Amino acid sequence: MAVAAVVFDLYGTILGIESMAAHVAAAGVDDPAAFVADWRRKQLEYTFLTTLAQAYRDFDELTALALDVTCAQRGAPLAAGAREDLVAAWQTMPAYDDVAPALRALVERNLPRAVLTNGTLASARAALRAAGVLDLLSAVLSVEAVRAFKPDPAVYALATARFACAPSEIVFVSSNPWDAWGAAQFGFRVAWCNRHGNAPEALTPAPAAELRGLDELAAFV
């Protein structure tokens, strides 16, 4: 089947959220990896809640609010300025080592490449630029355009609108199981990049492929 574009999730797929643990540790927080996991969980919970309630607030704001709740829940007060520094650090995450080679392989095949992210457009572009992979992409698409978060179908429709194609012509790549499911439900051909050996979602449809890393993407596309 023809491929109109390969579209990637951003956080956890292209950019390594695990790197936030170093910033959290520098802020003096104990058990930084667990803190980051809790922060990420609350951040996603807020995206789901605000979408269901039709009460959109942008991803940067929700990230900051989720940080506040995580600090309160774990009894980890932050020094002055640390809150802003930690939220800003989401724009400094490194790309995984397999990202640039995978994108370059798609460039060589003349396949359009996009990011579809819950992040704001400005923050996503800044993060991709800092990670050194922005120039390898054809487009960066943000949920800001529809004021809802993944897995709302309106978000995935941004990709079909951008590339003027049917959902089945989009290869969608995400490391987040819930995002992989949402994209498959929309009709994308989904490659779930299961970097951490997570259990698959019980909901169907299942992704079309499960990858251990983006070095396996070329064989699927």
PDB file of C-alpha atoms in Angstrom:
ATOM      1  CA  MET A   1       0.000   0.000   0.000  1.00  0.00           C
ATOM      2  CA  ALA A   2       1.222   3.501  -0.841  1.00  0.00           C
ATOM      3  CA  VAL A   3       2.616   5.578   2.043  1.00  0.00           C
ATOM      4  CA  ALA A   4       1.749   9.276   1.961  1.00  0.00           C
ATOM      5  CA  ALA A   5       3.787  10.095   5.081  1.00  0.00           C
ATOM      6  CA  VAL A   6       5.410   8.627   8.171  1.00  0.00           C
ATOM      7  CA  VAL A   7       4.177  10.452  11.261  1.00  0.00           C
ATOM      8  CA  PHE A   8       5.836  10.227  14.674  1.00  0.00           C
ATOM      9  CA  ASP A   9       4.768  10.927  18.214  1.00  0.00           C
ATOM     10  CA  LEU A  10       7.264  13.203  19.963  1.00  0.00           C
ATOM     11  CA  TYR A  11       7.681  12.591  23.707  1.00  0.00           C
ATOM     12  CA  GLY A  12       8.993   9.117  24.441  1.00  0.00           C
ATOM     13  CA  THR A  13       9.179   8.202  20.756  1.00  0.00           C
ATOM     14  CA  ILE A  14      11.636  10.724  19.349  1.00  0.00           C
ATOM     15  CA  LEU A  15      12.675  12.450  22.589  1.00  0.00           C
ATOM     16  CA  GLY A  16      13.757  10.586  25.716  1.00  0.00           C
ATOM     17  CA  ILE A  17      11.611  11.555  28.697  1.00  0.00           C
ATOM     18  CA  GLU A  18      13.968   9.537  30.914  1.00  0.00           C
ATOM     19  CA  SER A  19      16.480  12.371  30.567  1.00  0.00           C
ATOM     20  CA  MET A  20      14.248  14.495  32.806  1.00  0.00           C
ATOM     21  CA  ALA A  21      15.453  12.496  35.807  1.00  0.00           C
ATOM     22  CA  ALA A  22      18.789  14.338  35.707  1.00  0.00           C
ATOM     23  CA  HIS A  23      17.014  17.715  35.852  1.00  0.00           C
ATOM     24  CA  VAL A  24      14.801  16.527  38.693  1.00  0.00           C
ATOM     25  CA  ALA A  25      17.835  15.263  40.604  1.00  0.00           C
ATOM     26  CA  ALA A  26      19.574  18.616  40.091  1.00  0.00           C
ATOM     27  CA  ALA A  27      16.522  20.262  41.681  1.00  0.00           C
ATOM     28  CA  GLY A  28      17.195  18.223  44.813  1.00  0.00           C
ATOM     29  CA  VAL A  29      14.286  15.794  44.492  1.00  0.00           C
ATOM     30  CA  ASP A  30      14.707  12.265  45.867  1.00  0.00           C
ATOM     31  CA  ASP A  31      14.091   9.200  43.652  1.00  0.00           C
ATOM     32  CA  PRO A  32      14.053  11.267  40.464  1.00  0.00           C
ATOM     33  CA  ALA A  33      13.103   8.450  38.080  1.00  0.00           C
ATOM     34  CA  ALA A  34       9.981   7.645  40.082  1.00  0.00           C
ATOM     35  CA  PHE A  35       9.205  11.346  40.328  1.00  0.00           C
ATOM     36  CA  VAL A  36       9.390  11.712  36.535  1.00  0.00           C
ATOM     37  CA  ALA A  37       7.119   8.699  36.080  1.00  0.00           C
ATOM     38  CA  ASP A  38       4.535  10.217  38.430  1.00  0.00           C
ATOM     39  CA  TRP A  39       4.832  13.609  36.747  1.00  0.00           C
ATOM     40  CA  ARG A  40       4.331  12.093  33.302  1.00  0.00           C
ATOM     41  CA  ARG A  41       1.330  10.089  34.521  1.00  0.00           C
ATOM     42  CA  LYS A  42      -0.360  13.206  35.924  1.00  0.00           C
ATOM     43  CA  GLN A  43       0.502  15.216  32.801  1.00  0.00           C
ATOM     44  CA  LEU A  44      -1.236  12.645  30.596  1.00  0.00           C
ATOM     45  CA  GLU A  45      -4.171  12.400  32.987  1.00  0.00           C
ATOM     46  CA  TYR A  46      -4.687  16.142  32.612  1.00  0.00           C
ATOM     47  CA  THR A  47      -4.623  15.896  28.809  1.00  0.00           C
ATOM     48  CA  PHE A  48      -7.315  13.212  28.936  1.00  0.00           C
ATOM     49  CA  LEU A  49      -9.445  15.126  31.447  1.00  0.00           C
ATOM     50  CA  THR A  50      -9.320  18.475  29.680  1.00  0.00           C
ATOM     51  CA  THR A  51     -10.151  16.860  26.344  1.00  0.00           C
ATOM     52  CA  LEU A  52     -13.135  14.981  27.762  1.00  0.00           C
ATOM     53  CA  ALA A  53     -14.377  18.140  29.502  1.00  0.00           C
ATOM     54  CA  GLN A  54     -13.725  20.305  26.419  1.00  0.00           C
ATOM     55  CA  ALA A  55     -11.647  22.543  28.679  1.00  0.00           C
ATOM     56  CA  TYR A  56      -8.416  22.788  26.673  1.00  0.00           C
ATOM     57  CA  ARG A  57      -5.299  24.205  28.307  1.00  0.00           C
ATOM     58  CA  ASP A  58      -2.031  23.934  26.453  1.00  0.00           C
ATOM     59  CA  PHE A  59       0.537  21.228  27.119  1.00  0.00           C
ATOM     60  CA  ASP A  60       3.099  23.547  28.699  1.00  0.00           C
ATOM     61  CA  GLU A  61       0.518  24.729  31.221  1.00  0.00           C
ATOM     62  CA  LEU A  62      -0.630  21.188  32.000  1.00  0.00           C
ATOM     63  CA  THR A  63       2.987  20.092  32.398  1.00  0.00           C
ATOM     64  CA  ALA A  64       3.516  22.810  35.012  1.00  0.00           C
ATOM     65  CA  LEU A  65       0.288  21.973  36.846  1.00  0.00           C
ATOM     66  CA  ALA A  66       1.154  18.268  36.830  1.00  0.00           C
ATOM     67  CA  LEU A  67       4.538  19.157  38.313  1.00  0.00           C
ATOM     68  CA  ASP A  68       2.834  21.057  41.137  1.00  0.00           C
ATOM     69  CA  VAL A  69       0.618  18.088  41.980  1.00  0.00           C
ATOM     70  CA  THR A  70       3.526  15.650  41.838  1.00  0.00           C
ATOM     71  CA  CYS A  71       5.587  17.804  44.195  1.00  0.00           C
ATOM     72  CA  ALA A  72       2.686  18.074  46.627  1.00  0.00           C
ATOM     73  CA  GLN A  73       1.894  14.355  46.460  1.00  0.00           C
ATOM     74  CA  ARG A  74       5.514  13.325  47.044  1.00  0.00           C
ATOM     75  CA  GLY A  75       6.304  16.042  49.597  1.00  0.00           C
ATOM     76  CA  ALA A  76       9.022  17.511  47.396  1.00  0.00           C
ATOM     77  CA  PRO A  77       8.967  21.321  47.497  1.00  0.00           C
ATOM     78  CA  LEU A  78      11.055  23.071  44.860  1.00  0.00           C
ATOM     79  CA  ALA A  79      13.454  25.959  45.360  1.00  0.00           C
ATOM     80  CA  ALA A  80      12.665  29.302  43.758  1.00  0.00           C
ATOM     81  CA  GLY A  81      12.929  29.112  39.982  1.00  0.00           C
ATOM     82  CA  ALA A  82      13.136  25.315  39.877  1.00  0.00           C
ATOM     83  CA  ARG A  83       9.529  24.916  38.700  1.00  0.00           C
ATOM     84  CA  GLU A  84      10.140  27.067  35.628  1.00  0.00           C
ATOM     85  CA  ASP A  85      13.476  25.363  34.959  1.00  0.00           C
ATOM     86  CA  LEU A  86      11.939  21.889  35.067  1.00  0.00           C
ATOM     87  CA  VAL A  87       9.086  22.805  32.723  1.00  0.00           C
ATOM     88  CA  ALA A  88      11.560  24.437  30.333  1.00  0.00           C
ATOM     89  CA  ALA A  89      13.700  21.279  30.383  1.00  0.00           C
ATOM     90  CA  TRP A  90      11.022  19.545  28.296  1.00  0.00           C
ATOM     91  CA  GLN A  91      12.492  21.538  25.412  1.00  0.00           C
ATOM     92  CA  THR A  92      15.990  20.120  25.969  1.00  0.00           C
ATOM     93  CA  MET A  93      15.415  16.352  25.858  1.00  0.00           C
ATOM     94  CA  PRO A  94      17.852  14.455  23.639  1.00  0.00           C
ATOM     95  CA  ALA A  95      16.632  12.352  20.747  1.00  0.00           C
ATOM     96  CA  TYR A  96      17.101   8.610  21.036  1.00  0.00           C
ATOM     97  CA  ASP A  97      20.141   7.352  19.136  1.00  0.00           C
ATOM     98  CA  ASP A  98      18.000   5.545  16.556  1.00  0.00           C
ATOM     99  CA  VAL A  99      15.954   8.621  15.587  1.00  0.00           C
ATOM    100  CA  ALA A 100      18.253  10.484  13.197  1.00  0.00           C
ATOM    101  CA  PRO A 101      19.274   7.350  11.248  1.00  0.00           C
ATOM    102  CA  ALA A 102      15.618   6.323  10.877  1.00  0.00           C
ATOM    103  CA  LEU A 103      14.635   9.781   9.639  1.00  0.00           C
ATOM    104  CA  ARG A 104      17.567   9.926   7.220  1.00  0.00           C
ATOM    105  CA  ALA A 105      16.531   6.552   5.788  1.00  0.00           C
ATOM    106  CA  LEU A 106      13.074   7.982   5.090  1.00  0.00           C
ATOM    107  CA  VAL A 107      14.630  11.082   3.521  1.00  0.00           C
ATOM    108  CA  GLU A 108      16.587   8.837   1.164  1.00  0.00           C
ATOM    109  CA  ARG A 109      13.323   7.175   0.126  1.00  0.00           C
ATOM    110  CA  ASN A 110      11.698  10.583  -0.401  1.00  0.00           C
ATOM    111  CA  LEU A 111       8.962   9.797   2.134  1.00  0.00           C
ATOM    112  CA  PRO A 112       7.442  12.796   3.950  1.00  0.00           C
ATOM    113  CA  ARG A 113       8.143  12.807   7.685  1.00  0.00           C
ATOM    114  CA  ALA A 114       6.117  14.587  10.351  1.00  0.00           C
ATOM    115  CA  VAL A 115       5.705  14.851  14.094  1.00  0.00           C
ATOM    116  CA  LEU A 116       2.184  14.908  15.564  1.00  0.00           C
ATOM    117  CA  THR A 117       2.417  16.025  19.156  1.00  0.00           C
ATOM    118  CA  ASN A 118       0.410  16.979  22.216  1.00  0.00           C
ATOM    119  CA  GLY A 119       3.006  19.705  22.737  1.00  0.00           C
ATOM    120  CA  THR A 120       2.608  23.293  21.666  1.00  0.00           C
ATOM    121  CA  LEU A 121       4.022  24.047  18.252  1.00  0.00           C
ATOM    122  CA  ALA A 122       6.609  26.479  19.618  1.00  0.00           C
ATOM    123  CA  SER A 123       7.823  24.100  22.336  1.00  0.00           C
ATOM    124  CA  ALA A 124       7.860  21.076  20.035  1.00  0.00           C
ATOM    125  CA  ARG A 125       9.888  22.878  17.389  1.00  0.00           C
ATOM    126  CA  ALA A 126      12.292  24.183  20.028  1.00  0.00           C
ATOM    127  CA  ALA A 127      12.759  20.668  21.438  1.00  0.00           C
ATOM    128  CA  LEU A 128      13.307  19.136  18.006  1.00  0.00           C
ATOM    129  CA  ARG A 129      15.788  21.871  17.108  1.00  0.00           C
ATOM    130  CA  ALA A 130      17.700  21.346  20.366  1.00  0.00           C
ATOM    131  CA  ALA A 131      17.773  17.595  19.682  1.00  0.00           C
ATOM    132  CA  GLY A 132      19.212  18.221  16.222  1.00  0.00           C
ATOM    133  CA  VAL A 133      16.451  16.537  14.197  1.00  0.00           C
ATOM    134  CA  LEU A 134      14.093  19.365  13.206  1.00  0.00           C
ATOM    135  CA  ASP A 135      15.654  19.699   9.757  1.00  0.00           C
ATOM    136  CA  LEU A 136      14.975  16.014   9.065  1.00  0.00           C
ATOM    137  CA  LEU A 137      11.206  16.566   9.273  1.00  0.00           C
ATOM    138  CA  SER A 138       8.760  17.770   6.634  1.00  0.00           C
ATOM    139  CA  ALA A 139       6.200  19.086   9.138  1.00  0.00           C
ATOM    140  CA  VAL A 140       5.469  19.519  12.834  1.00  0.00           C
ATOM    141  CA  LEU A 141       1.773  19.237  13.719  1.00  0.00           C
ATOM    142  CA  SER A 142       0.422  20.286  17.123  1.00  0.00           C
ATOM    143  CA  VAL A 143      -2.867  19.600  18.867  1.00  0.00           C
ATOM    144  CA  GLU A 144      -3.145  23.362  19.365  1.00  0.00           C
ATOM    145  CA  ALA A 145      -4.900  23.463  16.001  1.00  0.00           C
ATOM    146  CA  VAL A 146      -7.883  21.496  17.337  1.00  0.00           C
ATOM    147  CA  ARG A 147      -7.628  22.299  21.077  1.00  0.00           C
ATOM    148  CA  ALA A 148      -7.839  18.652  22.126  1.00  0.00           C
ATOM    149  CA  PHE A 149      -5.271  15.988  22.945  1.00  0.00           C
ATOM    150  CA  LYS A 150      -4.554  12.530  21.637  1.00  0.00           C
ATOM    151  CA  PRO A 151      -6.278  10.116  21.282  1.00  0.00           C
ATOM    152  CA  ASP A 152      -9.085  12.432  20.123  1.00  0.00           C
ATOM    153  CA  PRO A 153      -9.708  11.575  16.437  1.00  0.00           C
ATOM    154  CA  ALA A 154      -9.555  15.276  15.540  1.00  0.00           C
ATOM    155  CA  VAL A 155      -5.858  15.209  16.400  1.00  0.00           C
ATOM    156  CA  TYR A 156      -5.047  12.320  14.075  1.00  0.00           C
ATOM    157  CA  ALA A 157      -7.087  14.019  11.351  1.00  0.00           C
ATOM    158  CA  LEU A 158      -4.489  16.795  11.336  1.00  0.00           C
ATOM    159  CA  ALA A 159      -2.124  14.368   9.597  1.00  0.00           C
ATOM    160  CA  THR A 160      -4.584  13.246   6.939  1.00  0.00           C
ATOM    161  CA  ALA A 161      -5.468  16.876   6.258  1.00  0.00           C
ATOM    162  CA  ARG A 162      -1.811  17.910   6.037  1.00  0.00           C
ATOM    163  CA  PHE A 163      -0.940  15.161   3.565  1.00  0.00           C
ATOM    164  CA  ALA A 164      -4.338  15.042   1.788  1.00  0.00           C
ATOM    165  CA  CYS A 165      -4.637  11.281   2.154  1.00  0.00           C
ATOM    166  CA  ALA A 166      -6.682   8.492   3.686  1.00  0.00           C
ATOM    167  CA  PRO A 167      -5.794   7.275   7.205  1.00  0.00           C
ATOM    168  CA  SER A 168      -4.545   3.966   5.783  1.00  0.00           C
ATOM    169  CA  GLU A 169      -1.862   5.858   3.835  1.00  0.00           C
ATOM    170  CA  ILE A 170      -0.264   7.179   7.026  1.00  0.00           C
ATOM    171  CA  VAL A 171       2.320   5.108   8.886  1.00  0.00           C
ATOM    172  CA  PHE A 172       2.130   6.285  12.495  1.00  0.00           C
ATOM    173  CA  VAL A 173       4.907   5.570  14.994  1.00  0.00           C
ATOM    174  CA  SER A 174       4.494   5.921  18.749  1.00  0.00           C
ATOM    175  CA  SER A 175       6.071   4.426  21.845  1.00  0.00           C
ATOM    176  CA  ASN A 176       2.934   5.126  23.900  1.00  0.00           C
ATOM    177  CA  PRO A 177       0.570   2.126  23.863  1.00  0.00           C
ATOM    178  CA  TRP A 178      -2.541   4.284  24.322  1.00  0.00           C
ATOM    179  CA  ASP A 179      -1.455   6.534  21.431  1.00  0.00           C
ATOM    180  CA  ALA A 180      -0.723   3.527  19.228  1.00  0.00           C
ATOM    181  CA  TRP A 181      -4.217   2.247  19.952  1.00  0.00           C
ATOM    182  CA  GLY A 182      -5.848   5.612  19.258  1.00  0.00           C
ATOM    183  CA  ALA A 183      -4.020   5.931  15.958  1.00  0.00           C
ATOM    184  CA  ALA A 184      -4.968   2.393  14.934  1.00  0.00           C
ATOM    185  CA  GLN A 185      -8.579   3.099  15.873  1.00  0.00           C
ATOM    186  CA  PHE A 186      -8.453   6.149  13.590  1.00  0.00           C
ATOM    187  CA  GLY A 187      -7.249   3.949  10.749  1.00  0.00           C
ATOM    188  CA  PHE A 188      -3.509   4.616  10.586  1.00  0.00           C
ATOM    189  CA  ARG A 189      -1.015   1.832   9.918  1.00  0.00           C
ATOM    190  CA  VAL A 190       0.623   1.840  13.316  1.00  0.00           C
ATOM    191  CA  ALA A 191       4.109   0.781  14.312  1.00  0.00           C
ATOM    192  CA  TRP A 192       4.307   0.630  18.101  1.00  0.00           C
ATOM    193  CA  CYS A 193       7.886   1.357  19.121  1.00  0.00           C
ATOM    194  CA  ASN A 194       7.945  -0.648  22.333  1.00  0.00           C
ATOM    195  CA  ARG A 195      11.250   0.651  23.673  1.00  0.00           C
ATOM    196  CA  HIS A 196      10.741  -0.561  27.235  1.00  0.00           C
ATOM    197  CA  GLY A 197       9.096  -3.947  26.753  1.00  0.00           C
ATOM    198  CA  ASN A 198       5.644  -2.839  27.902  1.00  0.00           C
ATOM    199  CA  ALA A 199       2.611  -5.094  27.729  1.00  0.00           C
ATOM    200  CA  PRO A 200       0.360  -4.365  24.743  1.00  0.00           C
ATOM    201  CA  GLU A 201      -3.022  -2.734  25.211  1.00  0.00           C
ATOM    202  CA  ALA A 202      -5.950  -5.144  25.536  1.00  0.00           C
ATOM    203  CA  LEU A 203      -8.134  -2.914  23.377  1.00  0.00           C
ATOM    204  CA  THR A 204      -8.388  -3.625  19.668  1.00  0.00           C
ATOM    205  CA  PRO A 205      -7.429  -2.817  16.992  1.00  0.00           C
ATOM    206  CA  ALA A 206      -3.839  -3.754  17.721  1.00  0.00           C
ATOM    207  CA  PRO A 207      -0.943  -1.967  16.022  1.00  0.00           C
ATOM    208  CA  ALA A 208       0.133  -3.385  12.691  1.00  0.00           C
ATOM    209  CA  ALA A 209       3.677  -3.915  13.966  1.00  0.00           C
ATOM    210  CA  GLU A 210       5.646  -3.869  17.207  1.00  0.00           C
ATOM    211  CA  LEU A 211       9.188  -2.526  16.983  1.00  0.00           C
ATOM    212  CA  ARG A 212      11.942  -2.716  19.573  1.00  0.00           C
ATOM    213  CA  GLY A 213      13.459   0.478  18.189  1.00  0.00           C
ATOM    214  CA  LEU A 214      13.312   2.760  15.188  1.00  0.00           C
ATOM    215  CA  ASP A 215      16.127   0.808  13.569  1.00  0.00           C
ATOM    216  CA  GLU A 216      13.387  -1.702  12.684  1.00  0.00           C
ATOM    217  CA  LEU A 217      11.095   0.894  11.087  1.00  0.00           C
ATOM    218  CA  ALA A 218      12.453   0.668   7.531  1.00  0.00           C
ATOM    219  CA  ALA A 219      11.417  -2.964   7.215  1.00  0.00           C
ATOM    220  CA  PHE A 220       7.833  -2.070   8.175  1.00  0.00           C
ATOM    221  CA  VAL A 221       7.521   0.986   5.942  1.00  0.00           C
TER     222      VAL A 221
END
